Coordinates of C-alpha atoms and ligand atoms in Angstrom, one line a residue:
X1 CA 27.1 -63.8 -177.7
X2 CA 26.3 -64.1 -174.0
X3 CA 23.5 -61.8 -173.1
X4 CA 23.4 -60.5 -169.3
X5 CA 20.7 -57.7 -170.4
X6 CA 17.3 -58.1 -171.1
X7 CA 17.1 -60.3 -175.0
X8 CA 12.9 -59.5 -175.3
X9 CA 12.3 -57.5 -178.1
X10 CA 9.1 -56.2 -177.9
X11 CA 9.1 -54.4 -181.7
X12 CA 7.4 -55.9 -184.8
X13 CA 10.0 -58.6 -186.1
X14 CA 7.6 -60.8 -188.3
X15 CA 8.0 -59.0 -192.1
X16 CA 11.6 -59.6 -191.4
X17 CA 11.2 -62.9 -190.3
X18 CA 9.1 -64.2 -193.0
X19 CA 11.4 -62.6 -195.6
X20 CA 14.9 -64.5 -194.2
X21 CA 13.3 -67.6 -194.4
X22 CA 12.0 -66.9 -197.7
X23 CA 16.0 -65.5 -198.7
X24 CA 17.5 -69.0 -197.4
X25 CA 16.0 -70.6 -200.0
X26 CA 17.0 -68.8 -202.9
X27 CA 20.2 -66.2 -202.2
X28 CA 23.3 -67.8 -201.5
X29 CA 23.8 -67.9 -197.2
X30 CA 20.4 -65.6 -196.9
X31 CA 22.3 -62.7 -197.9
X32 CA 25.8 -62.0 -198.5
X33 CA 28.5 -58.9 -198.3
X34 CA 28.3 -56.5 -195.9
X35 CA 24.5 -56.1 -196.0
X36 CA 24.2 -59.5 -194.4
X37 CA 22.7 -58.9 -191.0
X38 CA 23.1 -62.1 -189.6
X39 CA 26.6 -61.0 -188.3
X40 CA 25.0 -58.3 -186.3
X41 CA 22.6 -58.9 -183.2
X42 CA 19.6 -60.0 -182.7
X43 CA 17.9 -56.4 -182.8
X44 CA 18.9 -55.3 -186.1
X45 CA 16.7 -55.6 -189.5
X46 CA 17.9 -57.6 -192.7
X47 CA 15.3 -55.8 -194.6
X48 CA 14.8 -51.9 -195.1
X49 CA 11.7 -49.9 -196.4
X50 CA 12.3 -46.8 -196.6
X51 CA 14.5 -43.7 -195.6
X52 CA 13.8 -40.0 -195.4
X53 CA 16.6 -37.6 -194.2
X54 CA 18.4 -39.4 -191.5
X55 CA 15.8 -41.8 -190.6
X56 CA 15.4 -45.6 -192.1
X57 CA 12.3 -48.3 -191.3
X58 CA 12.9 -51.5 -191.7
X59 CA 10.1 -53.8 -193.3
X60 CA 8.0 -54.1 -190.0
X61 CA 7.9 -50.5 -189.9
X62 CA 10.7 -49.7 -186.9
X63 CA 12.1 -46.9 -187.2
X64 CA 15.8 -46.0 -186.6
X65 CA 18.0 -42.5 -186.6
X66 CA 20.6 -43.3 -189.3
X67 CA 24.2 -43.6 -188.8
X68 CA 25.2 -46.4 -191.2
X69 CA 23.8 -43.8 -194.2
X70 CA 24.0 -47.2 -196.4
X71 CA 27.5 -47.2 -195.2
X72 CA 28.4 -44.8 -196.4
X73 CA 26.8 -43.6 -199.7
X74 CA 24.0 -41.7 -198.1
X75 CA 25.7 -38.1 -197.2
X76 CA 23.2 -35.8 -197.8
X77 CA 20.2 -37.7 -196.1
X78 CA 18.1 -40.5 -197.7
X79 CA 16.0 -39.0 -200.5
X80 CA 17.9 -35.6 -200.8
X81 CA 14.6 -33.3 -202.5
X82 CA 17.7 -32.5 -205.3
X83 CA 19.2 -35.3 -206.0
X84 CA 15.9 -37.2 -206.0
X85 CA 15.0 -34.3 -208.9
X86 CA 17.6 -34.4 -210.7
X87 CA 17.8 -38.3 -211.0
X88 CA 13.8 -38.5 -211.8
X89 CA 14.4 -35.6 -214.5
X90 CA 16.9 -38.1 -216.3
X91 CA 15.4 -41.0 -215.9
X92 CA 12.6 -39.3 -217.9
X93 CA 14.2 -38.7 -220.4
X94 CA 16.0 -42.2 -220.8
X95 CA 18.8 -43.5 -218.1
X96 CA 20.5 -46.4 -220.1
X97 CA 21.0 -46.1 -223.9
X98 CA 23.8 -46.4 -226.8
X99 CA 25.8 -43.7 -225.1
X100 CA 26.2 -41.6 -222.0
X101 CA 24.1 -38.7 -221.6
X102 CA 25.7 -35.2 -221.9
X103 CA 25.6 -35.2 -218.2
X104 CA 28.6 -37.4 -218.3
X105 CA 30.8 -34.3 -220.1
X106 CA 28.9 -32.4 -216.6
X107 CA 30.2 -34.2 -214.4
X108 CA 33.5 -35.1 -215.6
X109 CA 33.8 -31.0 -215.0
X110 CA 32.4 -31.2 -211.8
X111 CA 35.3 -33.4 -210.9
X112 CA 37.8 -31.5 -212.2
X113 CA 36.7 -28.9 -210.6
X114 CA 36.4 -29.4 -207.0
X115 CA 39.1 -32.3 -206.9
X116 CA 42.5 -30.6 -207.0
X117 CA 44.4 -33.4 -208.5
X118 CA 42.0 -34.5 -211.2
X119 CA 42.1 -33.6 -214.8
X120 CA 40.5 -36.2 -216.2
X121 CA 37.6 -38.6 -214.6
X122 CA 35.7 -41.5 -215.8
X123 CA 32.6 -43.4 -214.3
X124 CA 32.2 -46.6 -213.4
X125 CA 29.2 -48.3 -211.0
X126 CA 31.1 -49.7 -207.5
X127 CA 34.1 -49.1 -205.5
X128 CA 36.0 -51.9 -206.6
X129 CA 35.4 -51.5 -210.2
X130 CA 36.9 -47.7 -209.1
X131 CA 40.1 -49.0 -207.5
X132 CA 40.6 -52.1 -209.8
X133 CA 40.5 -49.1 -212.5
X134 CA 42.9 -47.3 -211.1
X135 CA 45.7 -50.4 -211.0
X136 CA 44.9 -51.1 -214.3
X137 CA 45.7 -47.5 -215.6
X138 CA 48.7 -47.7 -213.2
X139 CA 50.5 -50.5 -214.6
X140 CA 49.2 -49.3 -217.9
X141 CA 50.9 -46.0 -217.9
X142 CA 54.3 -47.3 -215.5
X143 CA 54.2 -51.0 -217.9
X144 CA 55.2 -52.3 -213.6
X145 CA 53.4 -54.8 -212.0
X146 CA 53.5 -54.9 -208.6
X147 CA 50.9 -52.6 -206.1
X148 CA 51.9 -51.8 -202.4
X149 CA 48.8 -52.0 -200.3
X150 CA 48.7 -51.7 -196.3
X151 CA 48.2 -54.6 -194.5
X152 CA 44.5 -54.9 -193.5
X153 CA 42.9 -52.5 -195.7
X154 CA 39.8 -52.7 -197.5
X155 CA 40.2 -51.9 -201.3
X156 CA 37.0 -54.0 -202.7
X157 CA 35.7 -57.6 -203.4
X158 CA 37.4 -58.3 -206.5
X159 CA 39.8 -61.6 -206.7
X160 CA 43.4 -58.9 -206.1
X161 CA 41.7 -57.6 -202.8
X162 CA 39.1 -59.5 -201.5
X163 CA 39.8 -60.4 -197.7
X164 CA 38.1 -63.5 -198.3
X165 CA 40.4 -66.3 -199.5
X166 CA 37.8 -68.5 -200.9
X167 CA 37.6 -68.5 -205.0
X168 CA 41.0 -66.6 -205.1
X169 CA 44.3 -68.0 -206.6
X170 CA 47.7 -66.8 -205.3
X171 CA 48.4 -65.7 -209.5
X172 CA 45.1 -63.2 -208.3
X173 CA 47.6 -61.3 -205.6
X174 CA 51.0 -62.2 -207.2
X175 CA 52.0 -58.6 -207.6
X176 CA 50.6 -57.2 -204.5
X177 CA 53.2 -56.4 -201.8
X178 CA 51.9 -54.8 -198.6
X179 CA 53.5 -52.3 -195.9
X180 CA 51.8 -50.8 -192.8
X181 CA 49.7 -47.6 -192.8
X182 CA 51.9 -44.5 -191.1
X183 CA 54.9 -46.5 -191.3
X184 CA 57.3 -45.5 -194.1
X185 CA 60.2 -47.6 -192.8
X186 CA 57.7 -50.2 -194.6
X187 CA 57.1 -49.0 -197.5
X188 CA 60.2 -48.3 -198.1
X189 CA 61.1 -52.4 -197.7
X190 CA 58.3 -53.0 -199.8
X191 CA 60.1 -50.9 -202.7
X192 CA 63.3 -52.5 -202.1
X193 CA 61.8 -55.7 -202.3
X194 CA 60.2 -54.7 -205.6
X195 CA 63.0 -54.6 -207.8
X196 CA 62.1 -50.9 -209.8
X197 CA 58.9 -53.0 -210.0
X198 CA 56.3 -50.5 -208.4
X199 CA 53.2 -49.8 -210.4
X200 CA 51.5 -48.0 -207.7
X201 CA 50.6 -47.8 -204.0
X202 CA 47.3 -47.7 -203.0
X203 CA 46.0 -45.7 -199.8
X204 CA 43.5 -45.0 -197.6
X205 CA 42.9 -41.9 -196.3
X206 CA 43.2 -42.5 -193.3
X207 CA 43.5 -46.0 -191.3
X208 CA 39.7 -47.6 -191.4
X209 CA 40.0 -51.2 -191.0
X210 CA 37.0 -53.3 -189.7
X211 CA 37.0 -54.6 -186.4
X212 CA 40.2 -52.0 -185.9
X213 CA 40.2 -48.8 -183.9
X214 CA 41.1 -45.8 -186.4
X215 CA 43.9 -44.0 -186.9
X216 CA 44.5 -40.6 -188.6
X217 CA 47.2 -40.2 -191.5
X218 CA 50.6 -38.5 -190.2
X219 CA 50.8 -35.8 -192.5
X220 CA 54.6 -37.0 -192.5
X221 CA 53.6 -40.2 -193.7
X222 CA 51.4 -39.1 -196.7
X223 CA 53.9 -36.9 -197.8
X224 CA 56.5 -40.0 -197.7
X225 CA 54.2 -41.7 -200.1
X226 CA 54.0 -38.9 -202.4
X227 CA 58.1 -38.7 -202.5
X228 CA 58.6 -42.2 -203.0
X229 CA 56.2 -42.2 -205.9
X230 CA 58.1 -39.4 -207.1
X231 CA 60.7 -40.7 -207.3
X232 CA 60.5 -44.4 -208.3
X233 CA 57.6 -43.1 -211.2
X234 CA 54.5 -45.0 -209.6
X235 CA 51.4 -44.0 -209.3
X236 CA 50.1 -42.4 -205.9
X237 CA 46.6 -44.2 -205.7
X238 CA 44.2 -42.6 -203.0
X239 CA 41.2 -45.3 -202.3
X240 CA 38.7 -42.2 -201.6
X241 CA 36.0 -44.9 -201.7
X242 CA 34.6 -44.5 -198.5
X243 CA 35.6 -40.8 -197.5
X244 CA 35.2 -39.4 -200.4
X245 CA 32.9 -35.9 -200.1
X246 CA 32.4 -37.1 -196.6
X247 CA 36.3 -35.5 -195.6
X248 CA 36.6 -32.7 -197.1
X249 CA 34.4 -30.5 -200.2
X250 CA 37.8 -32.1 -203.0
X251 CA 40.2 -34.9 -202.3
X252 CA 40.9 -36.6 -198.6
X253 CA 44.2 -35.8 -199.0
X254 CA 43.6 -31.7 -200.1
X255 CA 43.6 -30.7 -196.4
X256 CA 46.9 -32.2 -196.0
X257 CA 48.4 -31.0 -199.5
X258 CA 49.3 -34.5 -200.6
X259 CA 48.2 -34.9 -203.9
X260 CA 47.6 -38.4 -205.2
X261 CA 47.6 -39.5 -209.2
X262 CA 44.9 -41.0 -209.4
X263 CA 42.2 -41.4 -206.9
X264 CA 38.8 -43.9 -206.1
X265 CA 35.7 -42.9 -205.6
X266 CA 31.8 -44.2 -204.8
X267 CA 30.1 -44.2 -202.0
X268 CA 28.7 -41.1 -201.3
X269 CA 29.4 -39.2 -204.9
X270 CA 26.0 -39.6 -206.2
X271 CA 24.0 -39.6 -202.4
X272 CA 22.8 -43.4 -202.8
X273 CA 22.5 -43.8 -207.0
X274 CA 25.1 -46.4 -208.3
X275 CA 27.9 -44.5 -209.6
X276 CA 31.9 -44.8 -208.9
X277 CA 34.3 -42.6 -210.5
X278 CA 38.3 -42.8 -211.1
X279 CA 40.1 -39.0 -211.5
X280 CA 43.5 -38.7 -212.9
X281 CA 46.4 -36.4 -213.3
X282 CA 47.5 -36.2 -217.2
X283 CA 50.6 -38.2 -216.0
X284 CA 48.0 -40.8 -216.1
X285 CA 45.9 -39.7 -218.8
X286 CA 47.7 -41.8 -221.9
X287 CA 47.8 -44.9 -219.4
X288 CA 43.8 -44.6 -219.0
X289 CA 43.3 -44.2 -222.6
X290 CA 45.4 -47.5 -224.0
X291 CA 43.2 -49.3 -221.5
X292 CA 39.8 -51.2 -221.8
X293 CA 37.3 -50.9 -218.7
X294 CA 33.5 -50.2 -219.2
X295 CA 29.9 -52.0 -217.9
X296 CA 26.7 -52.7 -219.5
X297 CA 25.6 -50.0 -216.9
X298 CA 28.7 -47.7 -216.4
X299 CA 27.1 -45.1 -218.8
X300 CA 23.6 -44.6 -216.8
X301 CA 22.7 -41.3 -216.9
X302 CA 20.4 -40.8 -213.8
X303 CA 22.8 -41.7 -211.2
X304 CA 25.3 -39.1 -212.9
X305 CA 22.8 -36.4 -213.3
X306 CA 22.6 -37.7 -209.4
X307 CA 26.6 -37.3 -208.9
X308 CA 25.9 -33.7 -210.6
X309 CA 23.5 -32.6 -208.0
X310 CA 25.3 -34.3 -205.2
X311 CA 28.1 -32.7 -205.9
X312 CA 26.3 -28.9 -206.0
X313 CA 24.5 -29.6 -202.7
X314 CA 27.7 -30.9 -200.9
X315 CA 29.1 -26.9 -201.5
X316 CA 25.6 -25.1 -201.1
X317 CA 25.0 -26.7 -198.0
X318 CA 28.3 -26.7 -196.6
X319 CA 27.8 -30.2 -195.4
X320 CA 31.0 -31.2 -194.5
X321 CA 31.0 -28.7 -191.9
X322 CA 27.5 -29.9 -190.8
X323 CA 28.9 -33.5 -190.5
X324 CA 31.6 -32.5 -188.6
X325 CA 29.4 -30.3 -186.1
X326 CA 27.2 -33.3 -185.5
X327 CA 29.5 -35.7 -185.6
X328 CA 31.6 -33.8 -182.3
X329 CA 28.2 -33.5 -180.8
X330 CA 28.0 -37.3 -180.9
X331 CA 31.2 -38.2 -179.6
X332 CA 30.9 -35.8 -177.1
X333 CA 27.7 -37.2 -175.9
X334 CA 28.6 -40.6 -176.2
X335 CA 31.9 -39.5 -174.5
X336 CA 30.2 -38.0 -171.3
X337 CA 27.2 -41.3 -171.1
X338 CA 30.3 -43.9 -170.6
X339 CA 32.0 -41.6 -167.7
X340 CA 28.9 -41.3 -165.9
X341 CA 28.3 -45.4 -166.5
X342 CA 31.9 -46.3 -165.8
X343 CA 32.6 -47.5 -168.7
X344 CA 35.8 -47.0 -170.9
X345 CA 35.7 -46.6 -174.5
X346 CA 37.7 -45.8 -177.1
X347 CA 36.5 -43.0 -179.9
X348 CA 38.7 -43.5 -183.2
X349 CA 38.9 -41.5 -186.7
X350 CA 37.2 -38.3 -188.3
X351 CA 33.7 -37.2 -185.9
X352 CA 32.0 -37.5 -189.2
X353 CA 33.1 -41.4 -189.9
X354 CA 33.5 -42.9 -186.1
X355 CA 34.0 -45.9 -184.6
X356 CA 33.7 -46.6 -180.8
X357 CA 34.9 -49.4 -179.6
X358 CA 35.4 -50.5 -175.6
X359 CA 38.5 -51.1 -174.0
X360 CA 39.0 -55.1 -173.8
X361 CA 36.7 -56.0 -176.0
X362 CA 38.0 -58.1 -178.5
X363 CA 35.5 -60.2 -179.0
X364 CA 33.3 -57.3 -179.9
X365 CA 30.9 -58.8 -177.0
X366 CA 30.2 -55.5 -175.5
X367 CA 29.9 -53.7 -178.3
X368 CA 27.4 -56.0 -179.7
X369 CA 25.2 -55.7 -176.5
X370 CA 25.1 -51.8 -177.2
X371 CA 24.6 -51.8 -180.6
X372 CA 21.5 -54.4 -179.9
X373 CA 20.0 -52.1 -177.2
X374 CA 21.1 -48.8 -179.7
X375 CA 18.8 -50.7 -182.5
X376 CA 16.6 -51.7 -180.2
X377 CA 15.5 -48.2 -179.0
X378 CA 15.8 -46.6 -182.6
X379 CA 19.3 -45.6 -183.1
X380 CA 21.2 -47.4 -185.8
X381 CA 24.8 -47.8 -185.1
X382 CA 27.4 -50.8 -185.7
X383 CA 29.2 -53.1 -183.7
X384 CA 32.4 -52.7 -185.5
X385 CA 32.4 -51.1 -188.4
X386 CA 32.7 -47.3 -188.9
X387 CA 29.8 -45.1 -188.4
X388 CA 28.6 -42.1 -191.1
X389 CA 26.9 -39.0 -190.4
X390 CA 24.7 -37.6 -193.0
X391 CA 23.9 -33.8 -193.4
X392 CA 20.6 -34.2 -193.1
X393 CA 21.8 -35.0 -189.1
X394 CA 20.5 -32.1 -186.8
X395 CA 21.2 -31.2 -182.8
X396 CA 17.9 -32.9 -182.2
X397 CA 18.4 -35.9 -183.6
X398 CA 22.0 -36.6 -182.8
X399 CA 20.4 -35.9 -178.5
X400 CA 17.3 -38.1 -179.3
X401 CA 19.9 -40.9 -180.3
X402 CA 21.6 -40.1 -177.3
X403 CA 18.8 -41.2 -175.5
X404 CA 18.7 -44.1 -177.1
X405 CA 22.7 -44.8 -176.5
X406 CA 22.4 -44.1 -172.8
X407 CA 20.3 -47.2 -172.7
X408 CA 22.7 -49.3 -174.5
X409 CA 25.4 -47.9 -172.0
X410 CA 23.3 -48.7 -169.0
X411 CA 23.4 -52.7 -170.6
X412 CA 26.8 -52.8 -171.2
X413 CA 27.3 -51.7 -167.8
X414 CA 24.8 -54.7 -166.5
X415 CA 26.6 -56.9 -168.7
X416 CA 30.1 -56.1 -167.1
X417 CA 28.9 -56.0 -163.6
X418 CA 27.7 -59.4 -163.9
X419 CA 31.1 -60.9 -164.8
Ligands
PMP501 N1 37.5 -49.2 -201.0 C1 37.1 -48.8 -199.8 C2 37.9 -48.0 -198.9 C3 35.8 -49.2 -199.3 O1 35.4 -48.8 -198.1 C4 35.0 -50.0 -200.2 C5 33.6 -50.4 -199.8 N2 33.4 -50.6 -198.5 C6 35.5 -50.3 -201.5 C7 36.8 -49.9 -201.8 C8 34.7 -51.2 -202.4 O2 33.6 -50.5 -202.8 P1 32.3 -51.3 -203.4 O3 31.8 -52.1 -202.3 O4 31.4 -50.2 -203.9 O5 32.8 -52.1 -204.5

């Protein structure tokens, strides 16, 4: 990264410091996944403290206005007074033991509830071990084997979907097949090419590829998928993972009428406790009863008693319409700050998940500049990965991160006049 603006950063780094050093030695690479901040600038922390509503401070005691939210689980503001309750209620009472506690039966109804398609849910811990689940129950119930998947899309870190080739075997992906998000003329190849094969496709909601600008699902292409499912007899998997409860109060897909069979969720279900959940349709429900998933920590009660109040606060606080309030407010601002520097950006995806990125940048070089002068001056953003707002997001904060961003405009806008 070439850096035409001023590098010297003045903040408290050491803490940091100290503790990278200290994480060479023993954790594989310093850290690893998409926590590892050594493939962000310079400005940003590898270690957090502590969060309250939307505000994090890193270990040297920095403070930043949120919009990573933990990408992504964090959507009703770190530390949620309700959630926190309800989690510390459980835990004293017991959290892991020889079965679930009733809250499991609680929240399984909370599901069915506010998610259209669902009659049935079960629990797991991460995202993958959600949409692994739901292939598995898919190629239980269809007895196919292949899975359509859209080229580029992020499904999890297990060996089928893992955009990392290292330590994965071409057996792993044997029976994926992939198509192109919003184009149907692809999928419908894929089917061919499948020989009555087709266990499932799996979806994102809409297009939110890293390093990619967004795009929005053609309500003509969602309901493609749902026809060719119909017809063929596989499942219509909807990777919820990351918008889940962030979208819309049930399903992504509700707003749109496209219901899927079976659908992945984690991230923001249980506001920042470990907790994934797979719902069904009782086309499904035989298929996810022949099979055999589970964890040592799958049945934890306190992050479901977490889901439970996550879940209740999401309705009583109306917090998708909060996000999306915010979220305009943000890209609005942000909007207005590169005319008046000049500058040309591009603003992709839901207000309440964005991603800006700037016109030519492949490289991510400019980006990177703002997002180091963004950190730098309090405001947590990323380079190139999308954004979330929280509900704990007010007016105030999204203009006093505004303040910060104006900053990081003004450097960009150094950084391009000096080339
Ligand atoms: N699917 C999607 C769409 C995701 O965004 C993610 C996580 N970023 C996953 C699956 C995997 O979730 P996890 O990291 O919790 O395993």
């Amino acid at each position: 990264m070439t850096t035409t603006y001023d590098p010297v950063d003045a903040r408290p780094r050491q803490r940091d410091h100290e503790l990278r050093d200290r994480a060479r030695r023993v954790i594989p690479g310093g850290m690893y996944g998409h926590q590892n901040a050594t493939r962000l600038p310079a400005a940003y922390p590898q270690f957090m403290a502590s969060g309250e509503g939307c505000r994090v401070r890193d270990v040297d005691g920095n403070e930043y206005i949120d919009f990573m939210c933990s990408y992504g689980p964090i959507v009703l503001g770190h530390r949620h007074p309700d959630v926190e309750a309800a989690a510390r209620a459980q835990l004293d009472r017991g959290d892991c033991q020889n079965g679930p506690g009733e809250v499991i039966v609680e929240l399984a109804e909370r599901f069915v509830d506010v998610v259209d398609h669902a009659d049935w849910a079960l629990f797991a811990k991460n995202g993958t071990d959600a949409t692994t689940t739901c292939v598995t129950v898919a190629r239980s119930q269809t007895e196919k084997r292949k899975v359509l998947v859209a080229e580029g899309a992020y499904h999890g870190a297990a060996p089928w979907c893992t955009p990392a080739p290292a330590g994965v075997v071409p057996e792993d992906r044997a029976h994926l097949l992939h198509y192109r998000f919003n184009d149907l003329e692809s999928v419908t190849k894929a089917v061919e090419s499948a020989d009555d094969d087709v266990a499932a496709i799996v979806v994102s909601p809409f297009k939110h590829d890293a390093r990619h600008d967004q795009e929005l699902v053609d309500p003509a292409f969602a309901n493609g998928l749902r026809s060719i499912c119909d017809d063929t007899g596989a499942a219509l998997i909807l990777d919820d993972v990351r918008c889940g409860f962030r979208l819309a109060h049930g399903g992504s897909w509700e707003p749109l009428g496209v219901a899927p069979d079976l659908s992945a969720w984690s991230k923001a279900i249980a506001n920042g406790y470990p907790l994934a959940a797979v719902a069904g349709n009782d086309r499904f429900r035989a298929g996810a009863e022949r099979i055999f998933v589970t964890g040592s920590f799958w049945f934890s009660a306190a992050a479901m008693a977490a889901g439970v109040a996550t879940i209740d606060a999401l309705g009583r606080e109306d917090a998708v319409a909060t996000m999306v309030r915010t979220g305009q407010r943000l890209r609005d601002g942000l909007a207005a700050q590169a005319d008046a520097h000049g500058i040309t950006i591009n603003q992709t995806g839901p207000v309440q998940m964005p991603l800006m990125t700037f016109a030519g940048d492949e490289s991510f070089e400019l980006a990177n500049i703002w997002g180091d002068v963004a950190a730098r001056n309090g405001a947590y953003f990323h380079p190139w990965h999308n954004w979330f707002l929280s509900a704990a997001h007010t007016d105030a904060d999204i203009d006093e991160a505004l303040a910060a961003t104006d900053l990081a405009f003004a450097a960009v806008a150094t950084a391009l006049a000096a080339r």
